[in-house]
Short mmCIF file of C-alpha atoms in Angstrom, two decimals:
data_model
loop_
_atom_site.label_atom_id
_atom_site.label_comp_id
_atom_site.label_asym_id
_atom_site.label_seq_id
_atom_site.Cartn_x
_atom_site.Cartn_y
_atom_site.Cartn_z
CA MET A 261 -16.14 8.93 -15.74
CA PRO A 262 -16.83 11.22 -18.70
CA GLU A 263 -16.10 14.37 -16.67
CA PHE A 264 -12.47 13.31 -16.19
CA GLU A 265 -9.71 13.45 -18.76
CA ALA A 266 -7.77 10.25 -19.34
CA MET A 267 -4.04 10.05 -18.65
CA THR A 268 -2.16 7.05 -20.00
CA ILE A 269 1.36 5.81 -19.45
CA ASP A 270 3.17 2.67 -20.49
CA HIS A 271 5.01 0.58 -17.93
CA ALA A 272 6.78 -2.76 -18.38
CA GLY A 273 4.75 -3.55 -21.47
CA THR A 274 1.41 -2.60 -19.92
CA ARG A 275 -0.66 0.39 -20.95
CA LEU A 276 -2.11 2.05 -17.83
CA GLN A 277 -5.02 4.46 -17.99
CA GLY A 278 -5.66 6.81 -15.10
CA PHE A 279 -7.74 9.97 -14.99
CA LEU A 280 -7.30 13.65 -14.24
CA ALA A 281 -9.52 16.04 -12.31
CA HIS A 282 -8.36 19.52 -13.28
CA PRO A 283 -8.49 22.59 -11.03
CA GLU A 284 -9.75 25.83 -12.47
CA GLY A 285 -7.18 28.14 -14.00
CA ALA A 286 -4.30 27.37 -16.30
CA ALA A 287 -1.36 27.96 -13.99
CA ARG A 288 1.33 25.35 -13.41
CA GLY A 289 0.76 24.09 -9.90
CA PRO A 290 0.61 21.29 -7.36
CA ALA A 291 -0.59 17.75 -8.08
CA VAL A 292 -1.84 14.89 -5.93
CA LEU A 293 -1.51 11.30 -7.14
CA MET A 294 -4.38 9.20 -5.84
CA PHE A 295 -3.85 5.45 -5.53
CA PRO A 296 -7.13 3.52 -5.25
CA GLY A 297 -7.76 0.41 -3.18
CA ALA A 298 -7.48 -3.10 -4.56
CA THR A 299 -10.93 -2.96 -6.15
CA GLY A 300 -10.15 0.17 -8.17
CA PRO A 301 -11.65 3.66 -8.10
CA GLY A 302 -15.22 3.93 -6.80
CA ALA A 303 -17.69 6.78 -6.35
CA THR A 304 -16.10 8.10 -3.14
CA PHE A 305 -12.63 8.01 -4.67
CA CYS A 306 -13.87 10.03 -7.67
CA ALA A 307 -15.64 12.51 -5.39
CA THR A 308 -12.37 13.02 -3.51
CA ALA A 309 -10.60 13.73 -6.81
CA ARG A 310 -13.20 16.40 -7.55
CA GLU A 311 -12.76 17.89 -4.09
CA LEU A 312 -8.98 18.12 -4.51
CA ALA A 313 -9.41 19.78 -7.90
CA GLY A 314 -11.79 22.26 -6.26
CA LEU A 315 -9.03 23.11 -3.79
CA GLY A 316 -6.55 23.89 -6.57
CA TYR A 317 -4.73 20.56 -6.92
CA LEU A 318 -4.47 18.54 -10.12
CA ALA A 319 -5.82 15.18 -8.93
CA VAL A 320 -4.51 12.11 -10.73
CA GLY A 321 -6.45 8.87 -10.32
CA VAL A 322 -3.82 6.20 -10.85
CA ASP A 323 -4.33 2.88 -12.64
CA MET A 324 -1.97 0.15 -11.39
CA TYR A 325 -3.53 -2.79 -13.27
CA GLY A 326 -3.80 -1.86 -16.93
CA ALA A 327 -6.25 -0.13 -19.28
CA ASP A 328 -7.64 -3.49 -20.36
CA ALA A 329 -7.76 -5.11 -16.91
CA ASP A 330 -11.11 -6.47 -15.81
CA ILE A 331 -12.02 -4.79 -12.52
CA ALA A 332 -15.79 -5.12 -12.88
CA THR A 333 -16.02 -7.11 -9.64
CA PRO A 334 -13.85 -7.20 -6.49
CA GLN A 335 -12.97 -10.79 -7.40
CA ALA A 336 -11.79 -9.82 -10.89
CA ALA A 337 -9.80 -6.87 -9.57
CA GLY A 338 -8.30 -9.12 -6.91
CA VAL A 339 -6.50 -11.15 -9.57
CA HIS A 340 -4.50 -8.09 -10.64
CA PHE A 341 -3.96 -7.04 -7.04
CA ALA A 342 -2.56 -10.46 -6.14
CA ALA A 343 -0.30 -10.45 -9.19
CA LEU A 344 1.29 -7.16 -8.15
CA LEU A 345 1.76 -8.32 -4.57
CA GLU A 346 3.68 -11.24 -6.04
CA ALA A 347 5.88 -8.84 -8.02
CA PRO A 348 6.86 -6.14 -5.51
CA ASP A 349 9.70 -4.75 -7.60
CA ARG A 350 7.32 -4.21 -10.52
CA LEU A 351 4.80 -2.64 -8.15
CA ARG A 352 7.36 -0.14 -6.86
CA ALA A 353 8.67 0.64 -10.34
CA ARG A 354 5.12 1.23 -11.58
CA VAL A 355 4.37 3.63 -8.74
CA VAL A 356 7.56 5.55 -9.51
CA ALA A 357 6.68 5.61 -13.21
CA TRP A 358 3.36 7.28 -12.41
CA PHE A 359 5.10 9.79 -10.16
CA GLU A 360 7.64 10.67 -12.85
CA ALA A 361 4.99 11.00 -15.53
CA VAL A 362 2.93 13.37 -13.39
CA ALA A 363 5.94 15.42 -12.30
CA ALA A 364 6.95 15.83 -15.98
CA ARG A 365 3.60 17.30 -17.02
CA GLY A 366 3.58 20.88 -18.28
CA ASP A 367 0.77 21.85 -15.90
CA VAL A 368 2.52 20.43 -12.81
CA ASP A 369 5.19 22.02 -10.63
CA PRO A 370 7.51 19.02 -10.06
CA ALA A 371 8.50 20.39 -6.66
CA ARG A 372 4.89 20.23 -5.53
CA VAL A 373 3.69 16.67 -5.98
CA ALA A 374 2.08 14.60 -3.21
CA ALA A 375 0.49 11.16 -3.13
CA ILE A 376 -2.39 9.65 -1.19
CA GLY A 377 -3.68 6.11 -1.23
CA TYR A 378 -6.21 3.74 0.25
CA CYS A 379 -5.69 0.13 1.30
CA PHE A 380 -3.56 -1.34 -1.55
CA GLY A 381 -3.09 2.27 -2.67
CA GLY A 382 -1.66 3.01 0.79
CA LYS A 383 0.96 0.39 0.09
CA CYS A 384 1.66 2.04 -3.27
CA VAL A 385 2.15 5.42 -1.58
CA LEU A 386 4.51 3.96 1.01
CA GLU A 387 6.48 2.20 -1.74
CA LEU A 388 6.79 5.57 -3.50
CA ALA A 389 8.15 7.15 -0.30
CA ARG A 390 10.53 4.23 0.28
CA SER A 391 11.82 4.50 -3.30
CA GLY A 392 13.38 7.87 -2.55
CA ALA A 393 11.24 9.73 -5.09
CA ASP A 394 11.02 13.48 -4.55
CA VAL A 395 7.38 13.37 -3.46
CA LYS A 396 6.60 15.95 -0.82
CA ALA A 397 3.88 14.13 1.11
CA ALA A 398 2.79 10.48 1.17
CA VAL A 399 -0.50 9.69 2.91
CA ALA A 400 -1.84 6.18 3.50
CA TYR A 401 -5.36 5.43 4.79
CA HIS A 402 -5.88 1.89 6.11
CA GLY A 403 -2.87 1.02 3.97
CA LEU A 404 -1.06 -2.27 3.68
CA LEU A 405 2.11 -1.48 5.60
CA THR A 406 4.62 -4.24 4.97
CA THR A 407 7.31 -4.17 2.31
CA HIS A 408 9.83 -6.40 0.55
CA ALA A 409 12.45 -3.64 0.73
CA PRO A 410 12.42 -1.39 3.82
CA ALA A 411 13.42 2.24 3.40
CA ARG A 412 17.15 2.82 3.50
CA PRO A 413 18.58 5.48 5.84
CA GLY A 414 18.08 8.92 4.32
CA ALA A 415 16.00 7.64 1.41
CA VAL A 416 12.58 8.99 2.37
CA LYS A 417 12.11 12.57 1.20
CA ALA A 418 8.33 12.72 1.76
CA GLN A 419 6.52 13.81 4.88
CA VAL A 420 4.73 10.51 5.54
CA ALA A 421 1.30 10.23 7.18
CA VAL A 422 -0.29 6.91 8.06
CA TRP A 423 -3.86 6.60 9.36
CA SER A 424 -4.61 3.11 10.56
CA GLY A 425 -7.44 1.27 12.30
CA GLY A 426 -6.97 -0.79 15.45
CA ARG A 427 -9.53 -3.30 14.20
CA ASP A 428 -8.13 -3.59 10.66
CA PRO A 429 -7.29 -7.25 9.93
CA TYR A 430 -5.35 -6.20 6.81
CA ALA A 431 -3.00 -3.84 8.67
CA PRO A 432 -2.53 -5.15 12.22
CA VAL A 433 -1.27 -2.77 14.89
CA ALA A 434 1.99 -4.73 15.09
CA GLU A 435 2.62 -3.80 11.45
CA LEU A 436 1.97 -0.13 12.21
CA ASP A 437 4.56 -0.31 14.97
CA ALA A 438 6.97 -2.11 12.63
CA LEU A 439 6.48 0.69 10.08
CA ARG A 440 7.28 3.26 12.76
CA ALA A 441 10.49 1.38 13.55
CA GLU A 442 11.34 1.18 9.83
CA LEU A 443 10.79 4.91 9.34
CA ASP A 444 12.70 5.78 12.51
CA ALA A 445 15.64 3.69 11.32
CA ALA A 446 15.48 5.43 7.95
CA GLY A 447 15.42 8.86 9.60
CA ALA A 448 12.10 9.69 7.95
CA SER A 449 9.70 12.35 9.16
CA TYR A 450 6.22 10.99 9.68
CA GLN A 451 2.89 10.96 11.45
CA ALA A 452 1.40 7.63 12.55
CA THR A 453 -2.18 7.61 13.79
CA LEU A 454 -3.98 4.65 15.29
CA PHE A 455 -7.78 4.86 15.48
CA SER A 456 -8.43 2.08 18.01
CA TYR A 457 -12.07 1.82 17.01
CA ALA A 458 -11.72 1.76 13.20
CA GLN A 459 -11.79 -1.19 10.83
CA HIS A 460 -10.39 -1.49 7.31
CA SER A 461 -11.67 0.94 4.65
CA PHE A 462 -12.87 3.43 7.27
CA THR A 463 -12.73 6.22 4.67
CA ASP A 464 -15.05 4.63 2.15
CA PRO A 465 -18.78 3.99 2.54
CA ASP A 466 -18.76 2.23 -0.85
CA HIS A 467 -16.81 -0.65 0.68
CA ASP A 468 -19.44 -1.36 3.34
CA THR A 469 -21.25 -3.33 0.65
CA ILE A 470 -18.37 -5.71 0.00
CA GLY A 471 -19.52 -7.69 3.01
CA LEU A 472 -16.11 -8.89 4.19
CA GLU A 473 -15.30 -9.22 7.89
CA GLY A 474 -13.26 -6.31 9.28
CA ILE A 475 -14.36 -3.73 6.69
CA ALA A 476 -16.51 -0.78 7.74
CA TYR A 477 -16.84 2.91 7.09
CA HIS A 478 -16.29 5.14 10.14
CA PRO A 479 -17.20 8.83 9.81
CA LEU A 480 -15.00 10.05 12.68
CA ALA A 481 -11.82 8.37 11.44
CA HIS A 482 -12.69 9.44 7.90
CA ARG A 483 -13.20 13.08 8.81
CA VAL A 484 -10.18 13.36 11.10
CA SER A 485 -7.87 11.75 8.55
CA TRP A 486 -9.15 13.93 5.72
CA ALA A 487 -8.88 17.18 7.72
CA GLY A 488 -5.31 16.26 8.63
CA THR A 489 -4.53 15.45 5.01
CA LEU A 490 -5.71 18.86 3.81
CA CYS A 491 -3.43 20.53 6.38
CA LEU A 492 -0.51 18.37 5.29
CA LEU A 493 -1.08 19.13 1.60
CA GLU A 494 -1.32 22.85 2.26
CA GLN A 495 1.88 22.83 4.32
CA THR A 496 3.89 20.69 1.89
CA ILE A 497 2.70 21.53 -1.64
CA GLY A 498 0.75 24.69 -0.88
CA SER A 499 -1.87 26.57 -2.75
CA CYS A 500 -1.32 28.00 -6.18
CA PRO A 501 -1.99 31.55 -7.40
CA GLY A 502 -3.94 31.30 -10.65
CA ARG A 503 -5.78 28.19 -9.55
CA ALA A 504 -8.86 27.84 -7.37
CA PRO A 505 -8.17 28.93 -3.78
CA ASN A 506 -7.07 26.26 -1.33
CA ARG A 507 -9.80 27.18 1.16
CA PRO A 508 -13.05 27.79 -0.70
CA MET B 44 -8.25 38.91 30.37
CA PRO B 45 -10.98 41.56 30.75
CA GLU B 46 -12.95 40.17 27.80
CA PHE B 47 -13.55 36.89 29.63
CA GLU B 48 -15.99 36.28 32.45
CA ALA B 49 -14.58 34.66 35.58
CA MET B 50 -15.82 31.29 36.79
CA THR B 51 -14.86 30.23 40.30
CA ILE B 52 -15.22 26.96 42.13
CA ASP B 53 -13.98 25.74 45.51
CA HIS B 54 -12.10 22.48 45.77
CA ALA B 55 -10.45 20.93 48.83
CA GLY B 56 -10.20 24.28 50.55
CA THR B 57 -8.80 26.10 47.53
CA ARG B 58 -10.66 28.75 45.57
CA LEU B 59 -10.02 28.24 41.86
CA GLN B 60 -10.66 30.96 39.29
CA GLY B 61 -11.04 30.02 35.65
CA PHE B 62 -12.54 32.00 32.80
CA LEU B 63 -15.33 31.68 30.26
CA ALA B 64 -15.42 32.57 26.58
CA HIS B 65 -19.09 32.69 25.62
CA PRO B 66 -20.52 31.82 22.22
CA GLU B 67 -23.12 34.11 20.71
CA GLY B 68 -26.74 33.29 21.44
CA ALA B 69 -28.38 32.29 24.69
CA ALA B 70 -29.21 28.66 23.97
CA ARG B 71 -28.10 25.86 26.27
CA GLY B 72 -25.36 24.05 24.42
CA PRO B 73 -22.01 22.28 24.30
CA ALA B 74 -18.99 23.21 26.41
CA VAL B 75 -15.26 22.55 26.15
CA LEU B 76 -13.09 22.54 29.26
CA MET B 77 -9.60 23.77 28.43
CA PHE B 78 -6.74 22.68 30.70
CA PRO B 79 -3.64 24.85 30.30
CA GLY B 80 -0.03 23.73 30.50
CA ALA B 81 2.04 23.87 33.65
CA THR B 82 2.80 27.57 33.21
CA GLY B 83 -0.86 28.56 33.03
CA PRO B 84 -2.91 30.15 30.25
CA GLY B 85 -0.99 32.23 27.72
CA ALA B 86 -1.95 34.29 24.67
CA THR B 87 -2.35 31.28 22.34
CA PHE B 88 -4.48 29.44 24.90
CA CYS B 89 -6.78 32.46 25.20
CA ALA B 90 -6.99 32.81 21.41
CA THR B 91 -8.05 29.18 21.21
CA ALA B 92 -10.81 29.84 23.77
CA ARG B 93 -12.06 32.69 21.58
CA GLU B 94 -11.97 30.45 18.52
CA LEU B 95 -14.03 27.73 20.24
CA ALA B 96 -16.58 30.32 21.37
CA GLY B 97 -16.77 31.55 17.78
CA LEU B 98 -17.65 27.99 16.73
CA GLY B 99 -20.54 27.80 19.21
CA TYR B 100 -18.86 26.15 22.20
CA LEU B 101 -18.74 27.59 25.70
CA ALA B 102 -14.98 27.51 26.35
CA VAL B 103 -13.90 27.18 29.97
CA GLY B 104 -10.29 28.05 30.81
CA VAL B 105 -9.58 25.94 33.88
CA ASP B 106 -7.50 26.99 36.89
CA MET B 107 -5.88 24.02 38.67
CA TYR B 108 -3.64 26.01 41.05
CA GLY B 109 -5.81 28.55 42.89
CA ALA B 110 -7.05 32.09 42.40
CA ASP B 111 -4.23 33.40 44.58
CA ALA B 112 -1.45 31.23 43.16
CA ASP B 113 1.59 33.05 41.83
CA ILE B 114 2.05 32.01 38.20
CA ALA B 115 3.87 35.15 37.07
CA THR B 116 6.90 33.15 35.95
CA PRO B 117 7.31 29.54 34.79
CA GLN B 118 9.37 28.93 37.93
CA ALA B 119 6.61 30.22 40.22
CA ALA B 120 3.94 28.22 38.38
CA GLY B 121 6.18 25.17 38.54
CA VAL B 122 5.85 25.07 42.33
CA HIS B 123 2.09 24.53 42.04
CA PHE B 124 2.53 22.07 39.19
CA ALA B 125 4.96 19.99 41.23
CA ALA B 126 2.66 20.04 44.25
CA LEU B 127 -0.21 18.58 42.21
CA LEU B 128 2.02 15.91 40.67
CA GLU B 129 2.83 14.89 44.23
CA ALA B 130 -0.89 14.65 45.06
CA PRO B 131 -2.39 12.73 42.12
CA ASP B 132 -5.64 11.92 43.91
CA ARG B 133 -6.23 15.62 44.59
CA LEU B 134 -5.34 16.38 40.96
CA ARG B 135 -7.90 13.90 39.65
CA ALA B 136 -10.59 15.04 42.10
CA ARG B 137 -9.99 18.67 41.11
CA VAL B 138 -10.34 17.89 37.43
CA VAL B 139 -13.61 16.06 38.11
CA ALA B 140 -14.83 18.99 40.24
CA TRP B 141 -14.31 21.33 37.31
CA PHE B 142 -16.13 18.94 34.98
CA GLU B 143 -19.09 18.65 37.35
CA ALA B 144 -19.29 22.41 37.88
CA VAL B 145 -19.34 23.05 34.13
CA ALA B 146 -21.86 20.27 33.42
CA ALA B 147 -24.16 21.73 36.10
CA ARG B 148 -24.28 25.20 34.53
CA GLY B 149 -27.61 26.40 33.22
CA ASP B 150 -26.13 27.35 29.86
CA VAL B 151 -24.49 23.93 29.33
CA ASP B 152 -26.03 20.72 28.02
CA PRO B 153 -24.46 18.16 30.39
CA ALA B 154 -24.56 15.50 27.67
CA ARG B 155 -22.33 17.67 25.48
CA VAL B 156 -19.17 18.43 27.43
CA ALA B 157 -15.66 17.78 26.11
CA ALA B 158 -12.19 18.55 27.46
CA ILE B 159 -8.89 19.47 25.82
CA GLY B 160 -5.53 20.06 27.45
CA TYR B 161 -1.91 20.87 26.79
CA CYS B 162 1.17 19.35 28.48
CA PHE B 163 0.17 19.18 32.19
CA GLY B 164 -3.35 19.96 30.99
CA GLY B 165 -3.14 16.87 28.78
CA LYS B 166 -2.53 14.87 31.93
CA CYS B 167 -5.57 16.53 33.51
CA VAL B 168 -7.74 15.57 30.54
CA LEU B 169 -6.56 11.97 30.64
CA GLU B 170 -7.22 11.82 34.39
CA LEU B 171 -10.74 13.07 33.70
CA ALA B 172 -11.26 10.29 31.15
CA ARG B 173 -9.78 7.68 33.50
CA SER B 174 -12.08 8.86 36.31
CA GLY B 175 -15.11 7.60 34.43
CA ALA B 176 -16.68 11.05 34.15
CA ASP B 177 -19.32 11.38 31.44
CA VAL B 178 -17.16 13.58 29.25
CA LYS B 179 -17.74 12.95 25.54
CA ALA B 180 -14.27 13.71 24.21
CA ALA B 181 -10.87 14.07 25.88
CA VAL B 182 -8.05 15.52 23.81
CA ALA B 183 -4.42 15.78 24.95
CA TYR B 184 -1.72 17.68 23.04
CA HIS B 185 1.88 16.84 24.05
CA GLY B 186 0.32 15.65 27.31
CA LEU B 187 1.99 13.95 30.24
CA LEU B 188 0.74 10.42 29.77
CA THR B 189 1.55 8.45 32.93
CA THR B 190 -0.85 7.93 35.81
CA HIS B 191 -0.95 6.70 39.41
CA ALA B 192 -4.23 4.88 38.72
CA PRO B 193 -4.70 3.34 35.26
CA ALA B 194 -8.18 3.27 33.77
CA ARG B 195 -10.26 0.33 34.93
CA PRO B 196 -12.03 -1.86 32.34
CA GLY B 197 -15.16 -0.10 31.10
CA ALA B 198 -14.43 3.12 32.99
CA VAL B 199 -13.57 5.42 30.08
CA LYS B 200 -16.68 6.95 28.52
CA ALA B 201 -14.87 9.63 26.49
CA GLN B 202 -13.61 9.33 22.95
CA VAL B 203 -9.92 9.93 23.72
CA ALA B 204 -7.48 11.61 21.34
CA VAL B 205 -3.77 11.91 22.06
CA TRP B 206 -1.39 13.91 19.86
CA SER B 207 2.21 13.33 20.83
CA GLY B 208 5.66 14.31 19.56
CA GLY B 209 8.39 11.77 18.85
CA ARG B 210 11.00 14.23 20.13
CA ASP B 211 9.12 15.21 23.30
CA PRO B 212 11.31 14.50 26.33
CA TYR B 213 8.31 14.98 28.65
CA ALA B 214 6.18 12.31 26.96
CA PRO B 215 8.50 9.64 25.52
CA VAL B 216 7.19 7.35 22.80
CA ALA B 217 7.35 4.39 25.21
CA GLU B 218 4.81 6.20 27.39
CA LEU B 219 2.51 6.73 24.41
CA ASP B 220 2.67 3.01 23.72
CA ALA B 221 2.01 2.28 27.40
CA LEU B 222 -1.05 4.55 27.26
CA ARG B 223 -2.30 2.63 24.22
CA ALA B 224 -1.93 -0.61 26.17
CA GLU B 225 -3.72 0.92 29.17
CA LEU B 226 -6.62 2.13 27.03
CA ASP B 227 -6.81 -1.17 25.15
CA ALA B 228 -6.99 -3.06 28.46
CA ALA B 229 -9.71 -0.67 29.63
CA GLY B 230 -11.71 -1.17 26.43
CA ALA B 231 -11.55 2.54 25.67
CA SER B 232 -12.09 4.07 22.22
CA TYR B 233 -9.22 6.33 21.23
CA GLN B 234 -6.97 7.90 18.64
CA ALA B 235 -3.22 7.98 19.28
CA THR B 236 -1.08 10.06 16.94
CA LEU B 237 2.70 10.20 16.93
CA PHE B 238 4.32 13.13 15.09
CA SER B 239 7.85 11.76 14.76
CA TYR B 240 9.27 15.20 14.07
CA ALA B 241 7.58 17.20 16.85
CA GLN B 242 8.93 18.30 20.20
CA HIS B 243 7.06 19.26 23.37
CA SER B 244 4.60 22.17 23.19
CA PHE B 245 4.26 21.88 19.41
CA THR B 246 0.91 23.69 19.57
CA ASP B 247 2.15 26.82 21.27
CA PRO B 248 4.48 29.44 19.81
CA ASP B 249 4.45 31.24 23.19
CA HIS B 250 6.49 28.41 24.70
CA ASP B 251 9.34 28.80 22.22
CA THR B 252 10.58 31.59 24.46
CA ILE B 253 10.92 29.41 27.56
CA GLY B 254 14.25 28.26 26.20
CA LEU B 255 14.17 24.70 27.53
CA GLU B 256 15.61 21.80 25.55
CA GLY B 257 12.98 19.74 23.73
CA ILE B 258 10.35 22.48 23.48
CA ALA B 259 9.43 23.93 20.08
CA TYR B 260 6.38 25.06 18.17
CA HIS B 261 5.66 23.08 14.99
CA PRO B 262 3.02 24.48 12.62
CA LEU B 263 2.27 21.18 10.86
CA ALA B 264 1.65 19.18 14.04
CA HIS B 265 -0.28 22.13 15.44
CA ARG B 266 -2.55 22.45 12.43
CA VAL B 267 -3.17 18.74 11.97
CA SER B 268 -4.02 18.23 15.64
CA TRP B 269 -6.33 21.22 15.71
CA ALA B 270 -8.17 20.23 12.53
CA GLY B 271 -8.67 16.74 13.95
CA THR B 272 -9.91 18.19 17.23
CA LEU B 273 -12.58 20.27 15.50
CA CYS B 274 -13.84 17.16 13.70
CA LEU B 275 -13.89 15.22 16.97
CA LEU B 276 -15.78 17.97 18.79
CA GLU B 277 -18.32 18.26 16.01
CA GLN B 278 -18.90 14.49 15.95
CA THR B 279 -19.13 14.07 19.73
CA ILE B 280 -20.73 17.25 21.13
CA GLY B 281 -22.05 18.73 17.90
CA SER B 282 -23.13 22.17 16.95
CA CYS B 283 -25.97 23.97 18.66
CA PRO B 284 -28.97 25.69 17.05
CA GLY B 285 -29.27 29.15 18.58
CA ARG B 286 -25.52 29.55 18.95
CA ALA B 287 -22.98 30.63 16.39
CA PRO B 288 -22.63 28.06 13.58
CA ASN B 289 -19.98 25.41 13.96
CA ARG B 290 -18.45 26.19 10.58
CA PRO B 291 -18.27 29.95 10.17
#
């Protein structure tokens, strides 16, 4: 990804290397953390980062595994994914560390930071919201919805949006309903969408090639969830004078 | 509404007078039936008809009450609303009559007809989908979700989308979940969105003035639901060469 600038942080003894897609203009403005799926950032993920930058947001592609982690194949990446699932406190702390590092940047308005995430990245985003971090919006697409530590009453500051498929074996509808109950009990403000027809990874044509049961791109669910996301970002972290316009 | 052309149909001894907002160009193309809320079409409803016409759709503002019905006040309109709720078979037949009249028009491609509706109009749209009519998309905003005659297996041809508020006393969350179960049992393809924070009539600033408990405009739910609707319309009934472009 030579067009992107690297951004590195250290967390719990691991050096993490994400990437930045910069908007035009030098003004301090809004940022969107992007949490990739379990297999790491692919072509569609990078294209989305470019699109967000074109709309005036600093897009931050997050690395949860480590700068030296082997993610050359889904199987190799899966080792790191499984290790983090086994260490949920480390996972949450790492997500928060990324949020704090981005919010502390000189080119970022800390009051205008949002996060989006796909699959495992959806779990990361929800963990960020549950942590009580001052993130303004948290958007999960076909995210893993369960948690080791449900949100406490009053903790969630983000406007949460969850887009989930009714045929997603990795995020069953019962878990979507359990998340709703968790967020209701916490007093959180959220949107929960069920696409009855959609399978896992409905946003990402790259993942069609993985060949696992229950994974398929779906253009309608993809487009609806993305259009809703852009509205949510505009309403919560807004556009920025001095950067590219929000609506090109 | 002098800018709109009238469209009249007769149903069960009642003359109904709706209105048309025409797209530019003379080509035969897609149409969107618009079912207003219980108080009839207001300024926002008419603006939405204009917007759809600008995108290339023939927008049809439906009249469910009668050309001579008094809808000057919410109370007067409520009489007609209540009468139709008491006659659910007539309600469903009237909705289907409107659909058939629109699909039979010379300027409409009968394979590209969708329907959207608000509050009581959301109920109308869902009744149209349940009827088995060949409508391609059926979109309900803060709609009344219950029915006297649940969809039969295989009956629903439409892609259904329901946008509902978690604080809507007229469409409780339990009824949204019951609708999901109904549509699942019928094998229908749908999207169900819950905006936890939204009350009834979240799409319509006009209704803020009614002064009833549980009714409030909400710009985020309004914008997200509208953006999703435009994606759904484009995917299901498409744009039309010879009419105004779908994305101006």
